[in-house]
Amino acid sequence: MHHYIIKRLLWFFPVLLVTVTLLFFLIQVIPGDPIRAAFGDESPLSEEQIAALRVELGLDKSIMARYFDWLWDVMHLELGISFYTGSTVKEQILARTPVTVGLVTLSVFTMLILSVPCGVVSGYYHDKWPDWVLRFISILLISLPHFWIAVLAIIVMLTVRGYSISIEYINIFLNPIDAIKQLFLPAFIMALRPFGVGTRMVRSAILEIMEEDFIRTARSKGLVEKIVTRRHALPNALVPVVTFYGLETIIAIGAAVVMEGIFGIPGIGSLVVDAARSRDLYVLQGSILILLLFALFLNLIIDLLCAKLDPRIRYENE
Amino acid sequence: MNKSLQKKEARMKKHIQRLGFFFRDEPLGTFGAVLFLIVLSMAIASPLWTEKSPTDVSIPNVFKPPSSEFWFGSDNLGRDVWSRFVYGSRTSLLVGLSSILLASVAGGILGIFSGLIGGKTDLIIQRIMDALLSMPAIVLAILIMAVLGTSVLNTILAIAVAYFPRINRLTRSTAISLRESLFVESAIVAGASKIRISIMHVAPNCIAPWLVYATALLGTAFLAEATLSFLGLGVPPPIPSWGRDLSENLTNFEFAPWLCIFPGLGITMAVFAANFLGDSMRNIFDPRLKKA
């Protein structure tokens, strides 16, 4: 296990480097100049001001020089300043991270609580009428655009219950109960699609495992069903399920971007969208970098968990 | 002459029978196919579905509720929501289908190439794919839209770039398993070139899983277009787009709720149809998954 952990941790850095590099060059494709892109053709700045800003931001250097500057800055977590607010990107990200972390965590918990029991139950009823109902419901949930559901939910809540969209968001680490109350609706809507996919996923994982030879062997040697399930079926079903929920967490980060925009939640996601709309280069770069770090970190955790659960993965890589 | 006619008839019969099997075995897939055909006909023959133009502004008709004149009501500029609904399918299908086509072709070719060549080239290509895959697809698409600016073509490009690593992974793994197969080995022994092997032997065998996956991704592409347009980062106005129509009317929902309901219904319909179709395709082409 130690070998695997070390190997996987070492592998983390090249992937991080490739990702950071890719992010940099993707943004450099901006046609023209980032300053002009941000301010448009009718820029309030004079030519001299633009030239001065270019020097200040290091845009007059060659692309490779800028690339190494960016790597250096990233290592020092210096992510530049916003063209509009003038505050540093780091400050904005730090202020917004707890909200997004809270939203994504809550949504992942909701999807786990909903989809795992549903998947297990439907596994026992497969090819009967619950199968059709579940398949229909899950595809319906997968197909519903969650931003539309969010809009409808806000309409219903506003008209029926006098729900109000909060202006100020509570830090989930300081006051968890109130924060959960506040984030529950968007988190629940985000969890609907993975609930549909997850139900099918858990169900098929269980069905597949129960037909394996080693389950038949375990049964034929006279083990009670409880032990067959706990010792033989469950650990083997867990690997695909853990991988699935890990990847769903990464997708949930993407969903959070949209959900934060609709509910006006001041998280990283709305920062990304606002920066993309106004083409605020450094904010966009920095906020996407943070989302990427989250995603890479999650990937790392999934891999380590899978190796812990399945010795085959450990030995294959040693 | 007579014989070939008979043969043709027999073949036709077989096709019809197969279609019958599809209707019987995949009722949900049939439902999806019918729904998809409706959306497709709306996109291709939009003028037959509605006589009004989706972009005609008419100030006296602002915020008319649904009626016999305005089936789905009218919006803040007096535009007919029904005709925007019909023409919105055009944008959705155009962007969805072409981005998936682009992603499938690019991802497919790169996947087969990478899988067959192997070695360092494969390693480098796959690390880049790793990096692209590590971001949520929608975030990648947002980033590309921010860089390129909003337009229909850029939306297609952004969605294609966001999804092509997935297709690349799939065809690569199929190509790798085919590389070890007997018929590829015999082709190598027979002295066939790498290009000939990939075009004549490997590519045709990648088509089934590739087609299934592309259909499955189609719904996601529709959703991605709607999401991008909803965020104001997709198709620019005045082109009718379900996602943008929804977001433009968000502030008016108190007195004109129909403006928020119908565009969302359109998105759901298209995605629903594509997902049912994709699900059935998978069942047909991969019977092992039928139970799952």
PDB file of C-alpha atoms in Angstrom, chain A residues 7-237:
ATOM      1  CA  LYS A   7       3.700   6.292  -6.573  1.00  0.00           C
ATOM      2  CA  ARG A   8       0.279   7.872  -6.853  1.00  0.00           C
ATOM      3  CA  LEU A   9       1.404  11.004  -4.984  1.00  0.00           C
ATOM      4  CA  LEU A  10       4.403  11.385  -7.287  1.00  0.00           C
ATOM      5  CA  TRP A  11       2.127  10.966 -10.267  1.00  0.00           C
ATOM      6  CA  PHE A  12       0.017  13.854  -9.001  1.00  0.00           C
ATOM      7  CA  PHE A  13       2.639  16.469  -9.874  1.00  0.00           C
ATOM      8  CA  PRO A  14       3.148  15.780 -13.578  1.00  0.00           C
ATOM      9  CA  VAL A  15      -0.627  15.756 -14.061  1.00  0.00           C
ATOM     10  CA  LEU A  16      -0.855  19.023 -12.130  1.00  0.00           C
ATOM     11  CA  LEU A  17       1.870  20.520 -14.308  1.00  0.00           C
ATOM     12  CA  VAL A  18       0.179  19.439 -17.543  1.00  0.00           C
ATOM     13  CA  THR A  19      -3.145  20.801 -16.315  1.00  0.00           C
ATOM     14  CA  VAL A  20      -1.714  24.153 -15.253  1.00  0.00           C
ATOM     15  CA  THR A  21       0.154  24.412 -18.562  1.00  0.00           C
ATOM     16  CA  LEU A  22      -2.950  23.585 -20.549  1.00  0.00           C
ATOM     17  CA  LEU A  23      -4.962  26.164 -18.640  1.00  0.00           C
ATOM     18  CA  PHE A  24      -2.350  28.833 -19.354  1.00  0.00           C
ATOM     19  CA  PHE A  25      -2.164  28.154 -23.084  1.00  0.00           C
ATOM     20  CA  LEU A  26      -5.937  27.851 -23.452  1.00  0.00           C
ATOM     21  CA  ILE A  27      -6.294  31.345 -22.048  1.00  0.00           C
ATOM     22  CA  GLN A  28      -3.482  32.718 -24.205  1.00  0.00           C
ATOM     23  CA  VAL A  29      -5.532  31.876 -27.288  1.00  0.00           C
ATOM     24  CA  ILE A  30      -7.667  34.982 -26.560  1.00  0.00           C
ATOM     25  CA  PRO A  31      -7.613  36.836 -29.868  1.00  0.00           C
ATOM     26  CA  GLY A  32      -5.827  40.161 -29.563  1.00  0.00           C
ATOM     27  CA  ASP A  33      -5.004  41.365 -26.154  1.00  0.00           C
ATOM     28  CA  PRO A  34      -6.484  40.474 -22.758  1.00  0.00           C
ATOM     29  CA  ILE A  35      -6.779  44.139 -21.804  1.00  0.00           C
ATOM     30  CA  ARG A  36      -8.670  44.995 -24.975  1.00  0.00           C
ATOM     31  CA  ALA A  37     -10.737  41.828 -24.600  1.00  0.00           C
ATOM     32  CA  ALA A  38     -11.735  42.900 -21.103  1.00  0.00           C
ATOM     33  CA  PHE A  39     -12.563  46.515 -21.848  1.00  0.00           C
ATOM     34  CA  GLY A  40     -13.916  46.176 -25.370  1.00  0.00           C
ATOM     35  CA  ASP A  41     -13.313  48.511 -28.286  1.00  0.00           C
ATOM     36  CA  GLU A  42     -14.480  51.602 -26.448  1.00  0.00           C
ATOM     37  CA  SER A  43     -11.832  51.294 -23.793  1.00  0.00           C
ATOM     38  CA  PRO A  44     -11.854  54.097 -21.204  1.00  0.00           C
ATOM     39  CA  LEU A  45      -8.076  53.856 -21.049  1.00  0.00           C
ATOM     40  CA  SER A  46      -5.778  55.870 -23.270  1.00  0.00           C
ATOM     41  CA  GLU A  47      -3.108  54.205 -25.409  1.00  0.00           C
ATOM     42  CA  GLU A  48      -0.397  55.142 -22.897  1.00  0.00           C
ATOM     43  CA  GLN A  49      -2.390  53.735 -20.010  1.00  0.00           C
ATOM     44  CA  ILE A  50      -2.877  50.477 -21.870  1.00  0.00           C
ATOM     45  CA  ALA A  51       0.830  50.333 -22.659  1.00  0.00           C
ATOM     46  CA  ALA A  52       1.683  51.010 -18.993  1.00  0.00           C
ATOM     47  CA  LEU A  53      -0.772  48.326 -17.880  1.00  0.00           C
ATOM     48  CA  ARG A  54       0.759  45.869 -20.299  1.00  0.00           C
ATOM     49  CA  VAL A  55       4.194  46.440 -18.814  1.00  0.00           C
ATOM     50  CA  GLU A  56       2.806  46.223 -15.290  1.00  0.00           C
ATOM     51  CA  LEU A  57       1.065  42.918 -16.022  1.00  0.00           C
ATOM     52  CA  GLY A  58       4.089  41.596 -17.904  1.00  0.00           C
ATOM     53  CA  LEU A  59       2.151  41.249 -21.155  1.00  0.00           C
ATOM     54  CA  ASP A  60       4.994  42.754 -23.167  1.00  0.00           C
ATOM     55  CA  LYS A  61       7.138  39.710 -22.507  1.00  0.00           C
ATOM     56  CA  SER A  62       7.287  36.684 -24.797  1.00  0.00           C
ATOM     57  CA  ILE A  63       4.803  33.878 -24.279  1.00  0.00           C
ATOM     58  CA  MET A  64       7.360  31.490 -22.787  1.00  0.00           C
ATOM     59  CA  ALA A  65       8.565  34.142 -20.331  1.00  0.00           C
ATOM     60  CA  ARG A  66       4.956  34.724 -19.313  1.00  0.00           C
ATOM     61  CA  TYR A  67       4.446  30.977 -18.964  1.00  0.00           C
ATOM     62  CA  PHE A  68       7.315  30.639 -16.523  1.00  0.00           C
ATOM     63  CA  ASP A  69       6.135  33.754 -14.670  1.00  0.00           C
ATOM     64  CA  TRP A  70       2.727  32.115 -14.345  1.00  0.00           C
ATOM     65  CA  LEU A  71       4.195  28.858 -13.038  1.00  0.00           C
ATOM     66  CA  TRP A  72       6.212  30.820 -10.489  1.00  0.00           C
ATOM     67  CA  ASP A  73       3.152  32.823  -9.454  1.00  0.00           C
ATOM     68  CA  VAL A  74       1.020  29.719  -9.143  1.00  0.00           C
ATOM     69  CA  MET A  75       3.611  28.117  -6.881  1.00  0.00           C
ATOM     70  CA  HIS A  76       3.431  31.204  -4.684  1.00  0.00           C
ATOM     71  CA  LEU A  77      -0.349  31.343  -4.959  1.00  0.00           C
ATOM     72  CA  GLU A  78      -0.116  34.829  -6.422  1.00  0.00           C
ATOM     73  CA  LEU A  79      -2.949  34.843  -8.916  1.00  0.00           C
ATOM     74  CA  GLY A  80      -3.021  38.469 -10.012  1.00  0.00           C
ATOM     75  CA  ILE A  81      -5.693  41.134  -9.636  1.00  0.00           C
ATOM     76  CA  SER A  82      -9.139  41.684 -11.074  1.00  0.00           C
ATOM     77  CA  PHE A  83      -9.445  44.224 -13.919  1.00  0.00           C
ATOM     78  CA  TYR A  84     -12.708  45.453 -12.432  1.00  0.00           C
ATOM     79  CA  THR A  85     -12.703  45.335  -8.668  1.00  0.00           C
ATOM     80  CA  GLY A  86      -8.968  45.786  -8.228  1.00  0.00           C
ATOM     81  CA  SER A  87      -8.918  43.267  -5.388  1.00  0.00           C
ATOM     82  CA  THR A  88      -6.546  40.328  -5.604  1.00  0.00           C
ATOM     83  CA  VAL A  89      -7.837  37.086  -7.047  1.00  0.00           C
ATOM     84  CA  LYS A  90      -6.504  35.189  -4.042  1.00  0.00           C
ATOM     85  CA  GLU A  91      -8.635  37.276  -1.670  1.00  0.00           C
ATOM     86  CA  GLN A  92     -11.774  36.705  -3.711  1.00  0.00           C
ATOM     87  CA  ILE A  93     -11.166  32.983  -3.954  1.00  0.00           C
ATOM     88  CA  LEU A  94     -10.470  32.599  -0.244  1.00  0.00           C
ATOM     89  CA  ALA A  95     -13.674  34.444   0.621  1.00  0.00           C
ATOM     90  CA  ARG A  96     -15.749  32.316  -1.742  1.00  0.00           C
ATOM     91  CA  THR A  97     -14.310  28.830  -1.228  1.00  0.00           C
ATOM     92  CA  PRO A  98     -16.286  27.848   1.911  1.00  0.00           C
ATOM     93  CA  VAL A  99     -19.615  28.457   0.166  1.00  0.00           C
ATOM     94  CA  THR A 100     -18.778  26.258  -2.821  1.00  0.00           C
ATOM     95  CA  VAL A 101     -17.263  23.539  -0.639  1.00  0.00           C
ATOM     96  CA  GLY A 102     -20.404  23.555   1.483  1.00  0.00           C
ATOM     97  CA  LEU A 103     -22.700  23.421  -1.521  1.00  0.00           C
ATOM     98  CA  VAL A 104     -20.859  20.576  -3.234  1.00  0.00           C
ATOM     99  CA  THR A 105     -20.495  18.537  -0.025  1.00  0.00           C
ATOM    100  CA  LEU A 106     -24.156  18.921   0.827  1.00  0.00           C
ATOM    101  CA  SER A 107     -25.170  17.944  -2.677  1.00  0.00           C
ATOM    102  CA  VAL A 108     -22.946  14.850  -2.657  1.00  0.00           C
ATOM    103  CA  PHE A 109     -24.397  13.744   0.678  1.00  0.00           C
ATOM    104  CA  THR A 110     -27.904  14.246  -0.639  1.00  0.00           C
ATOM    105  CA  MET A 111     -27.226  12.155  -3.730  1.00  0.00           C
ATOM    106  CA  LEU A 112     -25.644   9.401  -1.642  1.00  0.00           C
ATOM    107  CA  ILE A 113     -28.569   9.268   0.769  1.00  0.00           C
ATOM    108  CA  LEU A 114     -31.080   9.162  -2.093  1.00  0.00           C
ATOM    109  CA  SER A 115     -29.433   6.943  -4.664  1.00  0.00           C
ATOM    110  CA  VAL A 116     -27.731   4.180  -2.669  1.00  0.00           C
ATOM    111  CA  PRO A 117     -30.921   2.855  -0.961  1.00  0.00           C
ATOM    112  CA  CYS A 118     -32.937   3.274  -4.173  1.00  0.00           C
ATOM    113  CA  GLY A 119     -30.310   1.394  -6.166  1.00  0.00           C
ATOM    114  CA  VAL A 120     -30.111  -1.425  -3.611  1.00  0.00           C
ATOM    115  CA  VAL A 121     -33.888  -1.811  -3.440  1.00  0.00           C
ATOM    116  CA  SER A 122     -34.305  -1.790  -7.210  1.00  0.00           C
ATOM    117  CA  GLY A 123     -31.522  -4.346  -7.556  1.00  0.00           C
ATOM    118  CA  TYR A 124     -33.804  -6.842  -5.853  1.00  0.00           C
ATOM    119  CA  TYR A 125     -36.739  -6.072  -8.157  1.00  0.00           C
ATOM    120  CA  HIS A 126     -34.951  -6.122 -11.491  1.00  0.00           C
ATOM    121  CA  ASP A 127     -36.910  -6.886 -14.666  1.00  0.00           C
ATOM    122  CA  LYS A 128     -40.192  -6.373 -12.892  1.00  0.00           C
ATOM    123  CA  TRP A 129     -42.452  -3.344 -13.088  1.00  0.00           C
ATOM    124  CA  PRO A 130     -40.322  -1.325 -10.619  1.00  0.00           C
ATOM    125  CA  ASP A 131     -37.569  -1.664 -13.212  1.00  0.00           C
ATOM    126  CA  TRP A 132     -39.587   0.252 -15.804  1.00  0.00           C
ATOM    127  CA  VAL A 133     -40.690   2.879 -13.302  1.00  0.00           C
ATOM    128  CA  LEU A 134     -37.145   3.383 -12.066  1.00  0.00           C
ATOM    129  CA  ARG A 135     -35.656   3.495 -15.527  1.00  0.00           C
ATOM    130  CA  PHE A 136     -38.232   6.066 -16.553  1.00  0.00           C
ATOM    131  CA  ILE A 137     -37.713   8.190 -13.450  1.00  0.00           C
ATOM    132  CA  SER A 138     -33.947   8.036 -13.665  1.00  0.00           C
ATOM    133  CA  ILE A 139     -33.855   9.057 -17.328  1.00  0.00           C
ATOM    134  CA  LEU A 140     -36.333  11.811 -16.522  1.00  0.00           C
ATOM    135  CA  LEU A 141     -34.040  13.049 -13.750  1.00  0.00           C
ATOM    136  CA  ILE A 142     -31.007  12.833 -16.038  1.00  0.00           C
ATOM    137  CA  SER A 143     -32.803  14.764 -18.780  1.00  0.00           C
ATOM    138  CA  LEU A 144     -34.232  17.592 -16.698  1.00  0.00           C
ATOM    139  CA  PRO A 145     -32.017  20.637 -17.060  1.00  0.00           C
ATOM    140  CA  HIS A 146     -31.193  21.467 -13.469  1.00  0.00           C
ATOM    141  CA  PHE A 147     -31.149  25.201 -14.103  1.00  0.00           C
ATOM    142  CA  TRP A 148     -34.748  24.963 -15.284  1.00  0.00           C
ATOM    143  CA  ILE A 149     -35.749  23.018 -12.182  1.00  0.00           C
ATOM    144  CA  ALA A 150     -33.994  25.672 -10.122  1.00  0.00           C
ATOM    145  CA  VAL A 151     -35.969  28.423 -11.844  1.00  0.00           C
ATOM    146  CA  LEU A 152     -39.260  26.582 -11.335  1.00  0.00           C
ATOM    147  CA  ALA A 153     -38.360  25.831  -7.723  1.00  0.00           C
ATOM    148  CA  ILE A 154     -37.617  29.486  -7.035  1.00  0.00           C
ATOM    149  CA  ILE A 155     -40.945  30.501  -8.635  1.00  0.00           C
ATOM    150  CA  VAL A 156     -42.872  27.975  -6.558  1.00  0.00           C
ATOM    151  CA  MET A 157     -41.056  28.830  -3.343  1.00  0.00           C
ATOM    152  CA  LEU A 158     -41.508  32.553  -3.863  1.00  0.00           C
ATOM    153  CA  THR A 159     -45.205  32.370  -4.617  1.00  0.00           C
ATOM    154  CA  VAL A 160     -46.234  29.610  -2.229  1.00  0.00           C
ATOM    155  CA  ARG A 161     -43.979  29.894   0.766  1.00  0.00           C
ATOM    156  CA  GLY A 162     -42.595  33.382   0.560  1.00  0.00           C
ATOM    157  CA  TYR A 163     -39.089  31.940   0.339  1.00  0.00           C
ATOM    158  CA  SER A 164     -36.470  34.567  -0.164  1.00  0.00           C
ATOM    159  CA  ILE A 165     -33.113  34.261  -1.827  1.00  0.00           C
ATOM    160  CA  SER A 166     -30.489  35.162   0.710  1.00  0.00           C
ATOM    161  CA  ILE A 167     -28.157  38.004   0.034  1.00  0.00           C
ATOM    162  CA  GLU A 168     -25.594  37.106   2.622  1.00  0.00           C
ATOM    163  CA  TYR A 169     -24.181  33.623   2.839  1.00  0.00           C
ATOM    164  CA  ILE A 170     -23.235  31.972   6.075  1.00  0.00           C
ATOM    165  CA  ASN A 171     -19.852  30.276   6.341  1.00  0.00           C
ATOM    166  CA  ILE A 172     -20.488  26.546   6.626  1.00  0.00           C
ATOM    167  CA  PHE A 173     -17.511  26.082   8.944  1.00  0.00           C
ATOM    168  CA  LEU A 174     -18.740  28.700  11.398  1.00  0.00           C
ATOM    169  CA  ASN A 175     -22.459  28.016  11.537  1.00  0.00           C
ATOM    170  CA  PRO A 176     -23.184  24.669   9.882  1.00  0.00           C
ATOM    171  CA  ILE A 177     -26.911  24.373  10.668  1.00  0.00           C
ATOM    172  CA  ASP A 178     -27.959  27.724   9.254  1.00  0.00           C
ATOM    173  CA  ALA A 179     -25.663  27.287   6.268  1.00  0.00           C
ATOM    174  CA  ILE A 180     -27.203  23.903   5.464  1.00  0.00           C
ATOM    175  CA  LYS A 181     -30.698  25.387   5.663  1.00  0.00           C
ATOM    176  CA  GLN A 182     -29.647  28.077   3.265  1.00  0.00           C
ATOM    177  CA  LEU A 183     -27.885  25.808   0.765  1.00  0.00           C
ATOM    178  CA  PHE A 184     -30.309  22.909   0.916  1.00  0.00           C
ATOM    179  CA  LEU A 185     -32.521  23.846  -2.026  1.00  0.00           C
ATOM    180  CA  PRO A 186     -29.720  24.386  -4.575  1.00  0.00           C
ATOM    181  CA  ALA A 187     -27.858  21.337  -3.257  1.00  0.00           C
ATOM    182  CA  PHE A 188     -30.967  19.187  -3.578  1.00  0.00           C
ATOM    183  CA  ILE A 189     -31.594  20.318  -7.163  1.00  0.00           C
ATOM    184  CA  MET A 190     -27.967  19.607  -8.009  1.00  0.00           C
ATOM    185  CA  ALA A 191     -28.361  16.126  -6.549  1.00  0.00           C
ATOM    186  CA  LEU A 192     -31.335  15.189  -8.743  1.00  0.00           C
ATOM    187  CA  ARG A 193     -29.390  14.182 -11.841  1.00  0.00           C
ATOM    188  CA  PRO A 194     -26.743  12.132 -10.009  1.00  0.00           C
ATOM    189  CA  PHE A 195     -29.622  10.587  -8.055  1.00  0.00           C
ATOM    190  CA  GLY A 196     -30.963   9.239 -11.360  1.00  0.00           C
ATOM    191  CA  VAL A 197     -27.587   8.055 -12.630  1.00  0.00           C
ATOM    192  CA  GLY A 198     -26.524   6.744  -9.223  1.00  0.00           C
ATOM    193  CA  THR A 199     -29.610   4.605  -8.731  1.00  0.00           C
ATOM    194  CA  ARG A 200     -28.906   2.818 -11.994  1.00  0.00           C
ATOM    195  CA  MET A 201     -25.216   2.569 -11.194  1.00  0.00           C
ATOM    196  CA  VAL A 202     -25.637   1.027  -7.729  1.00  0.00           C
ATOM    197  CA  ARG A 203     -28.295  -1.321  -9.028  1.00  0.00           C
ATOM    198  CA  SER A 204     -26.182  -2.638 -11.902  1.00  0.00           C
ATOM    199  CA  ALA A 205     -23.115  -2.976  -9.645  1.00  0.00           C
ATOM    200  CA  ILE A 206     -25.119  -5.156  -7.273  1.00  0.00           C
ATOM    201  CA  LEU A 207     -26.670  -7.232 -10.069  1.00  0.00           C
ATOM    202  CA  GLU A 208     -23.306  -7.853 -11.675  1.00  0.00           C
ATOM    203  CA  ILE A 209     -21.607  -8.873  -8.452  1.00  0.00           C
ATOM    204  CA  MET A 210     -24.373 -11.228  -7.376  1.00  0.00           C
ATOM    205  CA  GLU A 211     -23.871 -13.289 -10.535  1.00  0.00           C
ATOM    206  CA  GLU A 212     -20.128 -13.713 -10.061  1.00  0.00           C
ATOM    207  CA  ASP A 213     -18.620 -17.142  -9.493  1.00  0.00           C
ATOM    208  CA  PHE A 214     -17.131 -16.280  -6.129  1.00  0.00           C
ATOM    209  CA  ILE A 215     -20.560 -15.391  -4.776  1.00  0.00           C
ATOM    210  CA  ARG A 216     -21.875 -18.771  -5.915  1.00  0.00           C
ATOM    211  CA  THR A 217     -18.872 -20.436  -4.292  1.00  0.00           C
ATOM    212  CA  ALA A 218     -19.431 -18.553  -1.067  1.00  0.00           C
ATOM    213  CA  ARG A 219     -23.063 -19.575  -1.027  1.00  0.00           C
ATOM    214  CA  SER A 220     -22.317 -23.179  -1.892  1.00  0.00           C
ATOM    215  CA  LYS A 221     -19.868 -23.518   0.953  1.00  0.00           C
ATOM    216  CA  GLY A 222     -22.834 -22.716   3.161  1.00  0.00           C
ATOM    217  CA  LEU A 223     -22.182 -19.145   4.234  1.00  0.00           C
ATOM    218  CA  VAL A 224     -25.188 -17.244   5.477  1.00  0.00           C
ATOM    219  CA  GLU A 225     -26.521 -14.610   3.098  1.00  0.00           C
ATOM    220  CA  LYS A 226     -25.523 -11.841   5.492  1.00  0.00           C
ATOM    221  CA  ILE A 227     -21.859 -12.823   5.363  1.00  0.00           C
ATOM    222  CA  VAL A 228     -21.976 -13.386   1.599  1.00  0.00           C
ATOM    223  CA  THR A 229     -23.253  -9.843   1.195  1.00  0.00           C
ATOM    224  CA  ARG A 230     -20.962  -8.209   3.722  1.00  0.00           C
ATOM    225  CA  ARG A 231     -17.683 -10.019   3.160  1.00  0.00           C
ATOM    226  CA  HIS A 232     -17.864 -10.925  -0.505  1.00  0.00           C
ATOM    227  CA  ALA A 233     -20.363  -8.834  -2.410  1.00  0.00           C
ATOM    228  CA  LEU A 234     -20.007  -5.450  -0.758  1.00  0.00           C
ATOM    229  CA  PRO A 235     -16.209  -4.931  -0.966  1.00  0.00           C
ATOM    230  CA  ASN A 236     -16.263  -5.865  -4.640  1.00  0.00           C
ATOM    231  CA  ALA A 237     -19.251  -3.704  -5.467  1.00  0.00           C
TER     232      ALA A 237
END
